[in-house]
Amino acid sequence: EVQLVESGGGLVQPGGSLRLSCAASGFTFNSYAMSWVRQAPGEGLEWVSFINSDSSGPTYADSVKGRFTISRDNAKNTLYLQMNSLKPEDTAVYYCVTSDTIVVGSTEYDYWGQGTQVTVYA
């Protein structure tokens, strides 16, 4: 059974940083590209970032480019999202996601974690 478990969310002031983690199990993590998707209160899903199975080709939404960094540790079956210079508009539930085939920028995935809440407040 595929399991994705996010952690690392919390409350932070504007300009602060958080590092999200996603622990993966039940599948061959190092064979799967991964993405992060977020959902702000009352809004739809927004794709945030993508990384290939071998850590190549990190890609970001314009809204987070230059502030967020996606990475992974295949030895630990873990995906990360380093978030710096956080803004109130980054407030959302962040999901770790994957599929057998990923379309970069999509919000449609086969496998989802439970999400972790990030709240940026003044």
mmCIF file of C-alpha atoms in Angstrom:
data_model
loop_
_atom_site.group_PDB
_atom_site.id
_atom_site.type_symbol
_atom_site.label_atom_id
_atom_site.label_comp_id
_atom_site.label_asym_id
_atom_site.label_seq_id
_atom_site.Cartn_x
_atom_site.Cartn_y
_atom_site.Cartn_z
ATOM 1 C CA GLU A 1 0.000 0.000 0.000
ATOM 2 C CA VAL A 2 1.350 3.389 -1.007
ATOM 3 C CA GLN A 3 1.772 5.727 1.950
ATOM 4 C CA LEU A 4 2.876 9.355 1.896
ATOM 5 C CA VAL A 5 3.171 11.083 5.268
ATOM 6 C CA GLU A 6 3.904 14.799 5.364
ATOM 7 C CA SER A 7 5.327 16.657 8.342
ATOM 8 C CA GLY A 8 6.986 19.956 9.164
ATOM 9 C CA GLY A 9 4.103 22.360 8.772
ATOM 10 C CA GLY A 10 3.276 25.004 11.350
ATOM 11 C CA LEU A 11 2.852 28.663 12.150
ATOM 12 C CA VAL A 12 5.457 31.131 10.920
ATOM 13 C CA GLN A 13 5.725 34.870 10.473
ATOM 14 C CA PRO A 14 6.193 36.466 7.050
ATOM 15 C CA GLY A 15 9.785 36.148 5.936
ATOM 16 C CA GLY A 16 10.259 32.979 7.933
ATOM 17 C CA SER A 17 11.165 29.485 6.804
ATOM 18 C CA LEU A 18 9.832 25.971 7.118
ATOM 19 C CA ARG A 19 11.015 22.622 5.814
ATOM 20 C CA LEU A 20 8.380 20.098 4.869
ATOM 21 C CA SER A 21 9.143 16.386 4.720
ATOM 22 C CA CYS A 22 7.253 13.533 3.116
ATOM 23 C CA ALA A 23 8.048 9.985 4.181
ATOM 24 C CA ALA A 24 7.170 7.492 1.447
ATOM 25 C CA SER A 25 6.547 3.762 1.725
ATOM 26 C CA GLY A 26 4.817 0.933 -0.095
ATOM 27 C CA PHE A 27 6.378 1.627 -3.485
ATOM 28 C CA THR A 28 9.784 1.962 -5.107
ATOM 29 C CA PHE A 29 10.386 5.588 -4.180
ATOM 30 C CA ASN A 30 13.531 5.988 -6.272
ATOM 31 C CA SER A 31 11.583 5.102 -9.422
ATOM 32 C CA TYR A 32 8.929 7.785 -9.039
ATOM 33 C CA ALA A 33 8.927 11.480 -9.807
ATOM 34 C CA MET A 34 7.277 13.482 -7.040
ATOM 35 C CA SER A 35 5.438 16.744 -6.660
ATOM 36 C CA TRP A 36 4.111 19.095 -4.026
ATOM 37 C CA VAL A 37 0.597 20.535 -4.363
ATOM 38 C CA ARG A 38 -1.122 22.986 -2.029
ATOM 39 C CA GLN A 39 -4.626 24.149 -1.277
ATOM 40 C CA ALA A 40 -5.299 27.498 0.320
ATOM 41 C CA PRO A 41 -8.457 28.063 2.383
ATOM 42 C CA GLY A 42 -11.472 28.295 0.084
ATOM 43 C CA GLU A 43 -9.328 27.836 -3.028
ATOM 44 C CA GLY A 44 -8.620 25.063 -5.487
ATOM 45 C CA LEU A 45 -5.520 22.952 -5.729
ATOM 46 C CA GLU A 46 -2.302 24.613 -6.875
ATOM 47 C CA TRP A 47 0.713 22.714 -8.154
ATOM 48 C CA VAL A 48 3.863 23.918 -6.381
ATOM 49 C CA SER A 49 6.906 21.922 -7.438
ATOM 50 C CA PHE A 50 8.180 18.788 -9.200
ATOM 51 C CA ILE A 51 11.307 16.650 -9.069
ATOM 52 C CA ASN A 52 12.375 13.664 -11.137
ATOM 53 C CA SER A 53 13.143 10.287 -9.579
ATOM 54 C CA ASP A 54 16.887 10.978 -9.798
ATOM 55 C CA SER A 55 16.549 14.525 -8.386
ATOM 56 C CA SER A 56 16.978 16.106 -11.822
ATOM 57 C CA GLY A 57 14.735 18.747 -13.344
ATOM 58 C CA PRO A 58 13.372 20.531 -10.267
ATOM 59 C CA THR A 59 10.549 22.759 -11.434
ATOM 60 C CA TYR A 60 8.520 25.412 -9.607
ATOM 61 C CA ALA A 61 5.342 27.407 -9.919
ATOM 62 C CA ASP A 62 6.027 31.074 -10.609
ATOM 63 C CA SER A 63 4.449 31.940 -7.259
ATOM 64 C CA VAL A 64 7.211 30.137 -5.327
ATOM 65 C CA LYS A 65 10.186 30.284 -7.692
ATOM 66 C CA GLY A 66 13.300 31.593 -5.985
ATOM 67 C CA ARG A 67 11.857 30.991 -2.499
ATOM 68 C CA PHE A 68 11.125 27.243 -2.391
ATOM 69 C CA THR A 69 13.495 24.348 -3.040
ATOM 70 C CA ILE A 70 12.398 20.779 -3.658
ATOM 71 C CA SER A 71 14.752 17.891 -2.949
ATOM 72 C CA ARG A 72 14.714 14.212 -2.136
ATOM 73 C CA ASP A 73 16.788 11.581 -0.387
ATOM 74 C CA ASN A 74 16.179 8.261 -2.105
ATOM 75 C CA ALA A 75 18.180 6.405 0.550
ATOM 76 C CA LYS A 76 15.683 7.638 3.143
ATOM 77 C CA ASN A 77 12.582 7.458 0.906
ATOM 78 C CA THR A 78 11.893 11.070 1.760
ATOM 79 C CA LEU A 79 10.847 14.138 -0.221
ATOM 80 C CA TYR A 80 11.470 17.660 1.049
ATOM 81 C CA LEU A 81 10.290 21.192 0.409
ATOM 82 C CA GLN A 82 12.420 23.991 1.852
ATOM 83 C CA MET A 83 10.303 27.123 2.028
ATOM 84 C CA ASN A 84 12.013 30.458 2.605
ATOM 85 C CA SER A 85 10.782 34.057 2.586
ATOM 86 C CA LEU A 86 7.288 32.854 3.348
ATOM 87 C CA LYS A 87 4.346 35.108 2.582
ATOM 88 C CA PRO A 88 0.766 35.115 3.922
ATOM 89 C CA GLU A 89 -0.381 33.881 0.506
ATOM 90 C CA ASP A 90 1.655 30.706 1.056
ATOM 91 C CA THR A 91 -0.838 29.707 3.761
ATOM 92 C CA ALA A 92 -2.272 26.365 2.660
ATOM 93 C CA VAL A 93 -2.373 22.659 3.254
ATOM 94 C CA TYR A 94 0.626 21.145 1.458
ATOM 95 C CA TYR A 95 0.383 17.689 -0.067
ATOM 96 C CA CYS A 96 3.060 15.280 -1.229
ATOM 97 C CA VAL A 97 1.825 13.533 -4.382
ATOM 98 C CA THR A 98 2.841 11.092 -7.064
ATOM 99 C CA SER A 99 1.505 8.987 -9.904
ATOM 100 C CA ASP A 100 2.796 6.334 -12.283
ATOM 101 C CA THR A 101 2.993 9.134 -14.836
ATOM 102 C CA ILE A 102 3.285 12.764 -13.800
ATOM 103 C CA VAL A 103 2.418 15.759 -15.921
ATOM 104 C CA VAL A 104 4.398 18.696 -14.579
ATOM 105 C CA GLY A 105 1.988 21.377 -13.436
ATOM 106 C CA SER A 106 -0.941 19.014 -13.030
ATOM 107 C CA THR A 107 -2.982 18.682 -9.855
ATOM 108 C CA GLU A 108 -4.235 15.206 -10.740
ATOM 109 C CA TYR A 109 -2.346 12.426 -9.011
ATOM 110 C CA ASP A 110 -3.005 8.852 -7.993
ATOM 111 C CA TYR A 111 -1.406 9.008 -4.560
ATOM 112 C CA TRP A 112 -1.727 11.699 -1.898
ATOM 113 C CA GLY A 113 -0.520 12.221 1.624
ATOM 114 C CA GLN A 114 -2.818 13.547 4.344
ATOM 115 C CA GLY A 115 -1.336 17.014 4.051
ATOM 116 C CA THR A 116 0.411 19.360 6.448
ATOM 117 C CA GLN A 117 -0.869 22.841 7.350
ATOM 118 C CA VAL A 118 1.347 25.857 6.776
ATOM 119 C CA THR A 119 0.108 29.154 8.191
ATOM 120 C CA VAL A 120 1.976 32.402 7.570
ATOM 121 C CA TYR A 121 0.651 35.210 9.749
ATOM 122 C CA ALA A 122 1.675 38.743 10.600
#
